[in-house]
CSV table of C-alpha atoms and ligand atoms in Angstrom, one decimal:
chain,number,residue,atom,x,y,z
A,1,MET,CA,-52.0,15.3,-15.5
A,2,LYS,CA,-51.4,18.6,-17.2
A,3,ASN,CA,-50.9,21.6,-14.2
A,4,PRO,CA,-53.4,22.1,-12.2
A,5,LEU,CA,-55.6,25.3,-13.9
A,6,ASN,CA,-56.0,28.8,-11.8
A,7,ILE,CA,-59.8,29.4,-12.8
A,8,ALA,CA,-62.2,32.1,-12.5
A,9,ILE,CA,-66.0,31.5,-12.1
A,10,ILE,CA,-68.6,33.9,-14.0
A,11,GLY,CA,-71.2,35.3,-11.3
A,12,SER,CA,-72.2,35.5,-8.3
A,13,GLY,CA,-75.1,33.2,-6.6
A,14,GLY,CA,-75.6,29.6,-4.8
A,15,ARG,CA,-75.4,28.3,-8.0
A,16,GLU,CA,-72.2,29.8,-8.4
A,17,HIS,CA,-71.0,29.0,-5.0
A,18,ALA,CA,-72.1,25.2,-5.2
A,19,ILE,CA,-69.9,24.6,-8.9
A,20,ILE,CA,-66.5,26.7,-6.2
A,21,LYS,CA,-67.5,24.1,-3.9
A,22,LYS,CA,-67.4,21.4,-6.2
A,23,LEU,CA,-64.9,23.1,-8.3
A,24,LYS,CA,-62.3,23.5,-4.5
A,25,LYS,CA,-62.2,20.4,-3.9
A,26,SER,CA,-60.6,18.8,-7.6
A,27,PRO,CA,-57.2,18.2,-7.4
A,28,LYS,CA,-56.4,19.8,-10.7
A,29,THR,CA,-57.6,23.5,-9.2
A,30,ALA,CA,-54.5,25.5,-8.3
A,31,ARG,CA,-56.8,28.7,-8.0
A,32,LEU,CA,-59.7,29.4,-7.8
A,33,THR,CA,-61.9,32.9,-8.4
A,34,ALA,CA,-65.0,34.8,-8.3
A,35,ILE,CA,-66.1,37.6,-10.9
A,36,PRO,CA,-67.5,39.3,-9.1
A,37,GLY,CA,-68.5,36.2,-6.4
A,38,ASN,CA,-70.5,37.2,-3.3
A,39,ALA,CA,-69.9,37.9,0.8
A,40,GLY,CA,-70.4,34.3,1.0
A,41,ILE,CA,-68.1,33.1,-1.3
A,42,GLU,CA,-65.4,35.3,-0.7
A,43,ARG,CA,-65.9,33.7,3.2
A,44,ASP,CA,-65.2,30.4,1.9
A,45,GLY,CA,-61.2,32.2,0.7
A,46,VAL,CA,-62.2,32.4,-3.1
A,47,PRO,CA,-61.4,35.8,-4.2
A,48,CYS,CA,-63.9,38.4,-5.5
A,49,HIS,CA,-63.8,40.8,-7.8
A,50,PHE,CA,-66.4,43.3,-6.9
A,51,ASP,CA,-65.2,46.1,-8.8
A,52,ILE,CA,-66.7,43.7,-12.4
A,53,ASP,CA,-69.7,44.0,-14.3
A,54,PRO,CA,-70.0,40.7,-15.8
A,55,LEU,CA,-71.9,41.9,-18.4
A,56,ASP,CA,-69.4,43.9,-19.1
A,57,VAL,CA,-67.7,41.2,-21.7
A,58,SER,CA,-64.8,42.8,-22.6
A,59,ALA,CA,-63.9,43.9,-18.9
A,60,VAL,CA,-64.3,40.1,-18.0
A,61,THR,CA,-62.4,39.1,-20.9
A,62,LYS,CA,-59.6,41.4,-20.0
A,63,ARG,CA,-59.5,40.8,-16.2
A,64,CYS,CA,-59.4,37.2,-17.0
A,65,LYS,CA,-56.3,37.8,-19.3
A,66,SER,CA,-53.9,40.0,-16.7
A,67,GLU,CA,-54.9,37.3,-14.3
A,68,LYS,CA,-53.7,35.1,-16.4
A,69,PHE,CA,-56.9,32.3,-15.9
A,70,ASP,CA,-56.8,29.1,-17.8
A,71,TYR,CA,-60.3,28.5,-17.6
A,72,VAL,CA,-63.1,30.1,-16.9
A,73,VAL,CA,-66.7,28.6,-16.6
A,74,VAL,CA,-69.3,31.6,-17.1
A,75,THR,CA,-72.8,30.4,-16.0
A,76,PRO,CA,-75.4,32.4,-16.1
A,77,ASP,CA,-77.4,33.3,-19.1
A,78,ASN,CA,-76.7,37.1,-19.9
A,79,PRO,CA,-73.4,37.0,-20.1
A,80,LEU,CA,-73.2,33.8,-22.3
A,81,ALA,CA,-76.4,35.5,-24.6
A,82,LEU,CA,-73.8,38.3,-25.0
A,83,GLY,CA,-71.2,36.1,-26.4
A,84,MET,CA,-68.6,36.3,-23.4
A,85,VAL,CA,-67.7,32.6,-24.6
A,86,ASP,CA,-66.7,33.7,-28.5
A,87,GLU,CA,-64.6,36.5,-26.6
A,88,LEU,CA,-62.9,34.2,-23.8
A,89,ASN,CA,-62.1,31.8,-26.8
A,90,LYS,CA,-61.1,35.2,-28.9
A,91,ALA,CA,-58.4,36.0,-26.3
A,92,GLY,CA,-57.2,32.4,-25.9
A,93,ILE,CA,-59.0,31.3,-22.9
A,94,ARG,CA,-60.9,28.2,-22.3
A,95,SER,CA,-63.9,28.4,-21.1
A,96,PHE,CA,-66.8,26.0,-19.7
A,97,GLY,CA,-70.0,27.1,-22.2
A,98,PRO,CA,-72.0,27.4,-25.0
A,99,GLU,CA,-71.7,29.9,-27.1
A,100,ARG,CA,-73.9,33.1,-27.9
A,101,LYS,CA,-75.0,31.4,-31.3
A,102,ALA,CA,-76.1,28.5,-29.0
A,103,ALA,CA,-77.1,30.2,-26.5
A,104,LEU,CA,-79.9,31.6,-28.2
A,105,ILE,CA,-81.4,27.7,-27.5
A,106,GLU,CA,-82.5,29.7,-23.6
A,107,SER,CA,-81.9,33.3,-25.4
A,108,SER,CA,-84.8,33.3,-27.6
A,109,LYS,CA,-88.1,31.2,-27.1
A,110,ILE,CA,-89.3,31.7,-30.6
A,111,PHE,CA,-85.4,29.9,-31.7
A,112,ALA,CA,-85.6,26.9,-29.2
A,113,LYS,CA,-89.9,26.6,-30.8
A,114,ASP,CA,-88.7,26.8,-34.1
A,115,LEU,CA,-85.9,24.1,-33.4
A,116,MET,CA,-88.8,21.8,-31.6
A,117,LYS,CA,-90.8,22.0,-34.4
A,118,GLU,CA,-88.3,21.1,-37.0
A,119,TYR,CA,-86.5,18.3,-35.3
A,120,ASN,CA,-90.0,17.1,-33.8
A,121,ILE,CA,-88.8,17.6,-30.4
A,122,PRO,CA,-91.8,17.3,-28.4
A,123,THR,CA,-92.8,20.8,-26.7
A,124,ALA,CA,-96.4,22.8,-26.3
A,125,ASP,CA,-98.0,23.8,-29.6
A,126,TYR,CA,-97.3,27.3,-29.9
A,127,ALA,CA,-97.3,30.6,-32.6
A,128,ALA,CA,-95.0,33.0,-32.8
A,129,PHE,CA,-96.3,37.0,-32.5
A,130,SER,CA,-94.2,40.1,-33.5
A,131,ASN,CA,-94.9,43.7,-34.6
A,132,GLY,CA,-97.4,45.1,-32.1
A,133,SER,CA,-100.2,43.0,-30.0
A,134,ALA,CA,-102.9,43.3,-33.0
A,135,ASP,CA,-102.7,39.8,-33.9
A,136,ALA,CA,-101.7,38.1,-31.2
A,137,LEU,CA,-104.4,39.6,-29.3
A,138,LYS,CA,-106.6,38.4,-32.0
A,139,TYR,CA,-105.3,34.6,-31.2
A,140,THR,CA,-105.9,34.2,-27.9
A,141,ARG,CA,-110.1,35.4,-27.9
A,142,GLU,CA,-110.2,32.4,-30.3
A,143,SER,CA,-108.2,30.0,-28.3
A,144,PHE,CA,-110.3,31.1,-25.4
A,145,ALA,CA,-113.6,31.4,-27.6
A,146,SER,CA,-112.7,27.8,-29.0
A,147,GLY,CA,-112.8,26.4,-25.1
A,148,LYS,CA,-108.8,26.8,-23.9
A,149,GLU,CA,-108.9,26.6,-20.2
A,150,ALA,CA,-105.5,28.5,-19.9
A,151,VAL,CA,-102.6,29.4,-22.2
A,152,VAL,CA,-99.1,30.5,-21.4
A,153,VAL,CA,-97.5,33.9,-22.9
A,154,LYS,CA,-94.3,34.0,-23.6
A,155,ALA,CA,-91.7,36.9,-23.9
A,156,ASP,CA,-88.9,36.3,-26.7
A,157,GLY,CA,-85.4,37.2,-25.1
A,158,LEU,CA,-84.2,37.0,-22.0
A,159,ALA,CA,-86.4,39.0,-18.9
A,160,LEU,CA,-84.9,38.1,-15.5
A,161,GLY,CA,-87.2,34.9,-15.2
A,162,LYS,CA,-90.5,37.1,-15.9
A,163,GLY,CA,-90.9,36.5,-19.1
A,164,VAL,CA,-93.4,33.7,-18.5
A,165,THR,CA,-97.8,34.0,-17.5
A,166,VAL,CA,-99.8,30.9,-16.8
A,167,CYS,CA,-102.9,33.0,-17.9
A,168,PHE,CA,-105.9,30.8,-17.0
A,169,SER,CA,-108.3,34.0,-18.5
A,170,LEU,CA,-108.8,36.0,-21.5
A,171,GLU,CA,-108.0,39.4,-19.6
A,172,GLU,CA,-104.8,37.9,-18.3
A,173,ALA,CA,-103.6,37.0,-21.2
A,174,GLU,CA,-104.4,40.4,-23.0
A,175,ALA,CA,-102.5,41.9,-19.8
A,176,ALA,CA,-99.7,39.8,-20.1
A,177,ILE,CA,-99.8,40.6,-24.5
A,178,ARG,CA,-100.1,44.1,-23.9
A,179,GLY,CA,-97.0,44.5,-20.8
A,180,ALA,CA,-94.7,42.9,-23.1
A,181,MET,CA,-95.1,44.1,-26.3
A,182,ASP,CA,-96.8,47.4,-26.2
A,183,LYS,CA,-95.6,48.6,-22.4
A,184,LYS,CA,-92.3,46.9,-23.7
A,185,LEU,CA,-92.0,46.1,-19.8
A,186,PHE,CA,-89.4,43.7,-21.1
A,187,GLY,CA,-87.7,46.2,-23.2
A,188,LYS,CA,-86.7,44.5,-26.3
A,189,SER,CA,-86.9,41.0,-25.1
A,190,GLY,CA,-91.0,40.9,-25.2
A,191,GLU,CA,-90.8,43.0,-28.4
A,192,SER,CA,-91.6,39.6,-29.7
A,193,ILE,CA,-93.5,36.9,-28.1
A,194,ILE,CA,-95.1,33.0,-27.9
A,195,ILE,CA,-98.7,31.9,-27.2
A,196,GLU,CA,-98.1,28.7,-25.9
A,197,GLU,CA,-100.3,25.9,-25.1
A,198,TYR,CA,-100.9,24.2,-21.5
A,199,LEU,CA,-99.5,21.8,-20.2
A,200,THR,CA,-100.2,19.8,-17.3
A,201,GLY,CA,-98.6,17.6,-15.3
A,202,THR,CA,-95.3,16.9,-13.2
A,203,GLU,CA,-92.1,19.2,-14.1
A,204,VAL,CA,-88.8,17.5,-13.8
A,205,SER,CA,-85.1,19.5,-14.4
A,206,VAL,CA,-82.7,17.7,-16.2
A,207,LEU,CA,-79.6,19.3,-16.1
A,208,SER,CA,-77.1,17.7,-18.4
A,209,PHE,CA,-73.0,18.1,-19.9
A,210,CYS,CA,-72.8,18.0,-23.4
A,211,ASP,CA,-69.0,18.6,-25.3
A,212,GLY,CA,-71.2,19.9,-28.1
A,213,SER,CA,-72.2,16.2,-29.8
A,214,THR,CA,-72.9,13.7,-26.4
A,215,VAL,CA,-74.9,14.8,-23.7
A,216,VAL,CA,-75.1,13.2,-20.5
A,217,PRO,CA,-77.5,14.2,-18.2
A,218,MET,CA,-77.0,14.7,-14.6
A,219,ALA,CA,-79.1,13.6,-11.7
A,220,SER,CA,-83.0,15.0,-12.5
A,221,ALA,CA,-84.3,17.4,-9.9
A,222,MET,CA,-87.5,19.0,-8.5
A,223,ASP,CA,-88.0,22.9,-8.5
A,224,HIS,CA,-90.3,24.6,-6.5
A,225,LYS,CA,-90.9,28.2,-8.5
A,226,ARG,CA,-93.9,29.3,-6.4
A,227,ALA,CA,-92.9,31.4,-3.5
A,228,LEU,CA,-95.1,29.9,-0.9
A,229,ASN,CA,-96.3,26.7,0.6
A,230,GLY,CA,-98.9,24.3,-1.8
A,231,ASP,CA,-97.3,25.8,-5.0
A,232,ALA,CA,-99.2,29.5,-4.7
A,233,GLY,CA,-98.1,32.9,-5.2
A,234,ALA,CA,-96.1,34.2,-7.8
A,235,ASN,CA,-93.3,32.3,-9.8
A,236,THR,CA,-89.7,33.0,-8.4
A,237,GLY,CA,-86.0,31.9,-9.4
A,238,GLY,CA,-86.8,28.5,-7.7
A,239,MET,CA,-87.2,28.5,-3.6
A,240,GLY,CA,-85.9,25.2,-3.0
A,241,CYS,CA,-84.2,21.6,-4.7
A,242,ILE,CA,-85.0,17.7,-4.9
A,243,ALA,CA,-82.6,15.9,-6.3
A,244,PRO,CA,-83.4,13.2,-7.9
A,245,ASN,CA,-87.0,13.5,-8.6
A,246,PRO,CA,-89.1,10.4,-8.0
A,247,PHE,CA,-90.8,11.2,-10.9
A,248,TYR,CA,-88.7,10.5,-13.5
A,249,LEU,CA,-89.4,6.7,-13.2
A,250,PRO,CA,-85.5,5.0,-15.4
A,251,GLU,CA,-88.3,4.6,-18.3
A,252,ILE,CA,-88.8,8.0,-18.9
A,253,ALA,CA,-85.0,8.8,-18.3
A,254,ASP,CA,-84.2,6.7,-21.4
A,255,LEU,CA,-87.5,8.2,-23.6
A,256,CYS,CA,-86.0,11.5,-22.8
A,257,LYS,CA,-82.3,10.4,-23.8
A,258,GLU,CA,-83.7,9.3,-26.9
A,259,LYS,CA,-86.7,11.6,-28.1
A,260,ILE,CA,-85.5,15.2,-26.7
A,261,PHE,CA,-82.0,14.9,-25.4
A,262,ASP,CA,-80.0,13.7,-28.0
A,263,PRO,CA,-82.4,14.8,-30.9
A,264,THR,CA,-81.1,18.1,-29.2
A,265,ILE,CA,-78.1,18.5,-28.9
A,266,GLU,CA,-77.9,17.5,-32.6
A,267,ALA,CA,-80.6,20.5,-33.3
A,268,VAL,CA,-78.4,22.8,-32.2
A,269,LYS,CA,-75.1,22.0,-33.6
A,270,LYS,CA,-76.6,21.7,-36.7
A,271,GLU,CA,-79.2,25.1,-36.8
A,272,ALA,CA,-76.6,27.3,-34.9
A,273,ALA,CA,-73.1,26.1,-33.3
A,274,PRO,CA,-72.8,22.8,-30.7
A,275,PHE,CA,-73.2,23.3,-27.3
A,276,LYS,CA,-70.8,22.8,-24.9
A,277,GLY,CA,-71.8,23.3,-22.0
A,278,CYS,CA,-74.8,23.1,-19.0
A,279,LEU,CA,-78.1,22.4,-21.6
A,280,TYR,CA,-80.6,22.5,-18.8
A,281,PHE,CA,-84.0,20.7,-19.8
A,282,GLY,CA,-87.2,21.7,-18.5
A,283,LEU,CA,-89.4,19.0,-19.1
A,284,MET,CA,-93.7,18.3,-18.2
A,285,LEU,CA,-93.8,15.0,-17.6
A,286,THR,CA,-97.8,15.2,-19.6
A,287,GLU,CA,-100.2,11.7,-20.5
A,288,GLU,CA,-98.9,12.0,-23.7
A,289,GLY,CA,-95.0,11.6,-22.6
A,290,PRO,CA,-92.9,14.5,-21.5
A,291,LYS,CA,-92.3,17.6,-23.6
A,292,VAL,CA,-90.1,20.0,-23.3
A,293,ILE,CA,-91.4,23.5,-21.4
A,294,GLU,CA,-88.0,25.0,-21.9
A,295,TYR,CA,-84.2,25.1,-22.3
A,296,ASN,CA,-81.6,26.7,-20.4
A,297,CYS,CA,-78.3,27.6,-21.6
A,298,ARG,CA,-76.9,27.0,-18.2
A,299,PHE,CA,-77.2,25.4,-14.6
A,300,GLY,CA,-80.6,26.6,-12.7
A,301,ASP,CA,-80.8,28.0,-9.5
A,302,PRO,CA,-80.9,25.5,-6.8
A,303,GLU,CA,-81.3,23.1,-8.9
A,304,THR,CA,-77.5,23.5,-8.6
A,305,GLN,CA,-77.5,23.4,-5.2
A,306,ALA,CA,-79.7,20.2,-4.9
A,307,VAL,CA,-77.8,18.0,-8.3
A,308,LEU,CA,-74.1,18.6,-7.2
A,309,PRO,CA,-73.5,17.4,-4.0
A,310,LEU,CA,-74.9,13.8,-5.5
A,311,LEU,CA,-71.9,14.0,-7.6
A,312,GLU,CA,-69.3,11.9,-7.4
A,313,SER,CA,-66.7,12.1,-10.1
A,314,ASP,CA,-64.7,15.1,-10.7
A,315,LEU,CA,-66.5,18.0,-11.4
A,316,LEU,CA,-63.0,19.9,-13.3
A,317,SER,CA,-62.6,16.6,-14.9
A,318,ILE,CA,-66.5,17.3,-16.7
A,319,MET,CA,-66.3,20.7,-17.2
A,320,THR,CA,-63.1,20.5,-19.3
A,321,ALA,CA,-63.7,17.7,-21.7
A,322,CYS,CA,-67.5,19.4,-22.5
A,323,THR,CA,-64.7,21.9,-23.5
A,324,ASP,CA,-62.5,19.6,-25.9
A,325,GLY,CA,-65.2,17.8,-27.2
A,326,THR,CA,-64.2,14.1,-24.9
A,327,LEU,CA,-67.4,14.0,-22.7
A,328,THR,CA,-68.0,10.3,-22.0
A,329,ALA,CA,-71.3,9.0,-19.9
A,330,ASP,CA,-68.8,7.1,-17.5
A,331,MET,CA,-66.7,10.2,-15.9
A,332,VAL,CA,-70.2,11.2,-14.9
A,333,ARG,CA,-71.1,9.7,-11.6
A,334,PHE,CA,-73.7,10.2,-9.5
A,335,MET,CA,-73.8,8.9,-5.8
A,336,LYS,CA,-76.7,5.9,-5.8
A,337,GLY,CA,-79.4,5.4,-3.8
A,338,ALA,CA,-79.0,9.4,-1.9
A,339,SER,CA,-80.8,12.4,-2.4
A,340,SER,CA,-80.5,16.0,-1.4
A,341,ALA,CA,-82.5,18.4,-0.5
A,342,CYS,CA,-82.2,22.6,-0.8
A,343,VAL,CA,-84.1,25.0,1.0
A,344,VAL,CA,-84.3,28.8,-0.1
A,345,ALA,CA,-83.8,31.1,2.5
A,346,ALA,CA,-85.0,34.9,0.2
A,347,SER,CA,-86.0,38.0,2.1
A,348,LYS,CA,-90.0,39.1,3.5
A,349,GLY,CA,-91.8,40.3,-0.4
A,350,TYR,CA,-89.6,38.3,-3.3
A,351,PRO,CA,-89.7,38.2,-5.5
A,352,ALA,CA,-91.9,41.3,-5.2
A,353,LYS,CA,-89.8,44.2,-2.8
A,354,TYR,CA,-88.4,43.4,-0.6
A,355,GLU,CA,-85.4,45.1,2.6
A,356,THR,CA,-82.2,44.1,2.9
A,357,GLY,CA,-79.4,45.3,5.2
A,358,PHE,CA,-79.8,42.5,7.8
A,359,GLN,CA,-77.2,40.5,10.2
A,360,ILE,CA,-77.1,37.0,9.0
A,361,LYS,CA,-76.0,35.1,12.4
A,362,GLY,CA,-75.7,31.0,12.5
A,363,LEU,CA,-73.8,30.2,9.1
A,364,GLU,CA,-71.1,27.9,11.5
A,365,ALA,CA,-73.6,26.6,13.6
A,366,SER,CA,-75.7,25.6,10.2
A,367,ALA,CA,-73.0,23.6,8.1
A,368,GLY,CA,-72.2,19.9,8.5
A,369,GLU,CA,-71.3,16.6,7.1
A,370,ASN,CA,-73.6,16.1,4.3
A,371,LEU,CA,-75.0,19.4,5.2
A,372,ASP,CA,-74.1,23.0,2.9
A,373,VAL,CA,-74.8,26.7,2.5
A,374,TYR,CA,-74.7,28.3,-0.3
A,375,CYS,CA,-74.7,32.4,-0.2
A,376,ALA,CA,-77.0,34.3,-2.2
A,377,GLY,CA,-77.9,38.0,-1.5
A,378,VAL,CA,-75.2,38.4,0.9
A,379,GLU,CA,-72.8,41.6,1.1
A,380,LEU,CA,-70.4,42.3,4.0
A,381,GLU,CA,-71.2,45.9,5.6
A,382,ASP,CA,-68.4,47.1,8.2
A,383,GLY,CA,-67.2,43.3,8.5
A,384,VAL,CA,-70.8,42.0,8.9
A,385,LEU,CA,-72.7,40.2,6.6
A,386,VAL,CA,-75.7,40.9,5.9
A,387,THR,CA,-78.7,40.2,3.3
A,388,SER,CA,-78.3,41.4,0.2
A,389,GLY,CA,-81.0,40.3,-2.8
A,390,GLY,CA,-84.4,38.3,-2.3
A,391,ARG,CA,-83.1,34.8,-2.1
A,392,VAL,CA,-80.4,35.3,0.0
A,393,LEU,CA,-79.0,31.7,0.6
A,394,CYS,CA,-80.5,28.0,0.6
A,395,VAL,CA,-79.2,24.7,2.6
A,396,SER,CA,-78.9,21.8,1.2
A,397,ALA,CA,-78.4,18.1,2.4
A,398,VAL,CA,-77.4,15.3,1.5
A,399,ALA,CA,-79.2,11.9,2.9
A,400,ASP,CA,-79.7,8.1,2.5
A,401,SER,CA,-83.0,9.1,1.9
A,402,LEU,CA,-85.5,12.3,0.8
A,403,GLU,CA,-87.6,12.6,4.2
A,404,GLN,CA,-84.0,12.9,6.0
A,405,ALA,CA,-82.4,15.0,3.3
A,406,ILE,CA,-85.4,17.4,3.8
A,407,ARG,CA,-85.6,17.2,7.4
A,408,GLY,CA,-81.4,18.3,7.3
A,409,ALA,CA,-81.5,20.5,5.1
A,410,TYR,CA,-84.7,22.6,7.8
A,411,GLY,CA,-82.7,21.7,10.2
A,412,GLY,CA,-80.3,23.3,9.3
A,413,LEU,CA,-82.2,26.7,7.9
A,414,GLU,CA,-83.8,26.6,11.5
A,415,LYS,CA,-80.0,27.7,12.8
A,416,ILE,CA,-79.7,30.8,10.4
A,417,GLU,CA,-81.6,33.8,11.7
A,418,PHE,CA,-81.8,37.0,10.0
A,419,GLU,CA,-84.8,39.3,10.1
A,420,ASN,CA,-87.1,39.0,7.2
A,421,LYS,CA,-86.1,35.3,7.0
A,422,CYS,CA,-88.9,33.9,5.3
A,423,PHE,CA,-88.9,30.3,2.7
A,424,ARG,CA,-91.1,27.3,2.2
A,425,THR,CA,-92.0,24.6,4.8
A,426,ASP,CA,-93.0,22.1,1.7
A,427,ILE,CA,-90.0,21.6,-0.3
A,428,GLY,CA,-90.4,18.1,-1.8
A,429,GLU,CA,-93.3,17.6,0.2
A,430,GLN,CA,-95.4,16.7,-2.7
A,431,ALA,CA,-92.6,14.0,-4.0
A,432,LEU,CA,-92.9,12.2,-0.7
A,433,LYS,CA,-96.9,11.8,-1.0
A,434,ARG,CA,-96.6,10.2,-3.7
A,435,GLY,CA,-94.3,7.7,-2.2
A,436,ILE,CA,-92.4,6.6,-6.1
A,437,SER,CA,-89.3,5.1,-5.5
A,438,ALA,CA,-86.6,7.7,-7.3
A,439,ALA,CA,-85.1,6.7,-10.9
B,1,AMP,P1,-89.7,29.2,-16.9
B,1,AMP,O1,-90.0,31.3,-16.6
B,1,AMP,O2,-89.7,29.4,-18.8
B,1,AMP,O3,-89.2,29.2,-16.7
B,1,AMP,O4,-90.7,29.0,-16.5
B,1,AMP,C1,-91.9,29.3,-15.5
B,1,AMP,C2,-92.4,28.3,-15.4
B,1,AMP,O5,-94.1,28.9,-16.2
B,1,AMP,C3,-92.1,27.2,-15.6
B,1,AMP,O6,-91.2,26.5,-14.7
B,1,AMP,C4,-94.0,26.3,-15.9
B,1,AMP,O7,-94.2,25.8,-14.4
B,1,AMP,C5,-94.7,27.6,-16.3
B,1,AMP,N1,-94.9,27.1,-17.9
B,1,AMP,C6,-94.5,27.6,-18.7
B,1,AMP,N2,-94.8,27.4,-19.7
B,1,AMP,C7,-95.7,26.6,-19.5
B,1,AMP,C8,-96.6,25.5,-20.9
B,1,AMP,N3,-96.7,25.5,-21.9
B,1,AMP,N4,-97.8,25.0,-19.0
B,1,AMP,C9,-97.9,25.0,-18.5
B,1,AMP,N5,-97.2,25.7,-17.3
B,1,AMP,C10,-95.8,26.4,-17.9
B,2,LIG,N1,-84.6,27.4,-11.3
B,2,LIG,C1,-85.0,27.5,-12.4
B,2,LIG,C2,-83.8,28.4,-13.0
B,2,LIG,O1,-82.5,28.2,-12.8
B,2,LIG,O2,-84.0,28.2,-14.5
């Protein structure tokens, strides 16, 4: 083995905390640092660089050079879209994550949809619009007039997870189109939009490791995106997750590999640049078969907090194989027969307005074997850990059955206290009810 690596992780969420916890276990890790990280990550003995803005590509690259990091894991969408991996590579620093051109698969929905169309990758029908709202409004009126029950309006660019609106009426669709294109609610990201066919079915998230040519899927997951029980309320970054997703049966997984995953990695290589890093497939299992809802060029949050605890093999070896183009399927082993669940504790009001600054108690009590707490919106105030964001933390449990994993995660979450703590109480319930055996 070569010398152990001095590693930096870019990002500050629960997802980064989960990656760090896994990398800590690698015999190939010498030292870990987070840029910027959060107070919960620092509490775990990982130094954080709070003075650096993770969107400042040049400042991050300079710091990585001056601190002599050998390997940098770039996790969030925005730095990837800004070309942080390209800059690090230019500076001679190896990194995990796609270059800017390959990251277009998330940072431009029009690019992603055109790619799928060109390469016959199953996805919702769509039309793309730019240069003002008139044509988009006309198209939408015609869609509803022809009997469509809904359309989905999507800003082309990154919009902090807020760029997608599922519209069940013409009024809603008109408001979404005008908001993006005329009122410029998402800035440049909404100047172009797509209007998509509304798909129905069960959603599955599949994160995968990619080395530019080979794609190896991880355990599947089911996110719970809405703020409230029963999938009601506003769309959020994700309120909880289970893995594996019991609806993602082995024959569906095989079909996805053949019709979606492999063709996607080939298409990106041809049309943009080889995709190296984690490619996230957001899928809808429709009556016509699995279709792509979205691609993300990064690990999902909170999918990562449910999926990585099930990974048996060494994460750092897999990541460096992605970077070096030497990934093989046998490097990636997940626990057989085990399930995991993670539940997010948020600040009341999230994803809209919420208060912060409340003391968080009970973190020690909630950790245990097969149970982890991953911090996100937390900071230190006079030496006390307090809330500082919408999604504050999540508790993740692994067990022999999904039911036990869910119980474990909620058991851990109960012991954590902070004012205005809120969470969904039905994570994994729908999956349990259907009682299908896991893939
Ligand atoms: P995103 O912000 O891209 O993660 O999308 C948010 C959510 O919108 C997805 O998880 C789906 O629940 C929903 N969604 C996006 N596109 C479609 C579609 N074409 N049909 C139905 N639902 C969709
Ligand atoms: N949980 C969805 C995402 O990371 O985009």
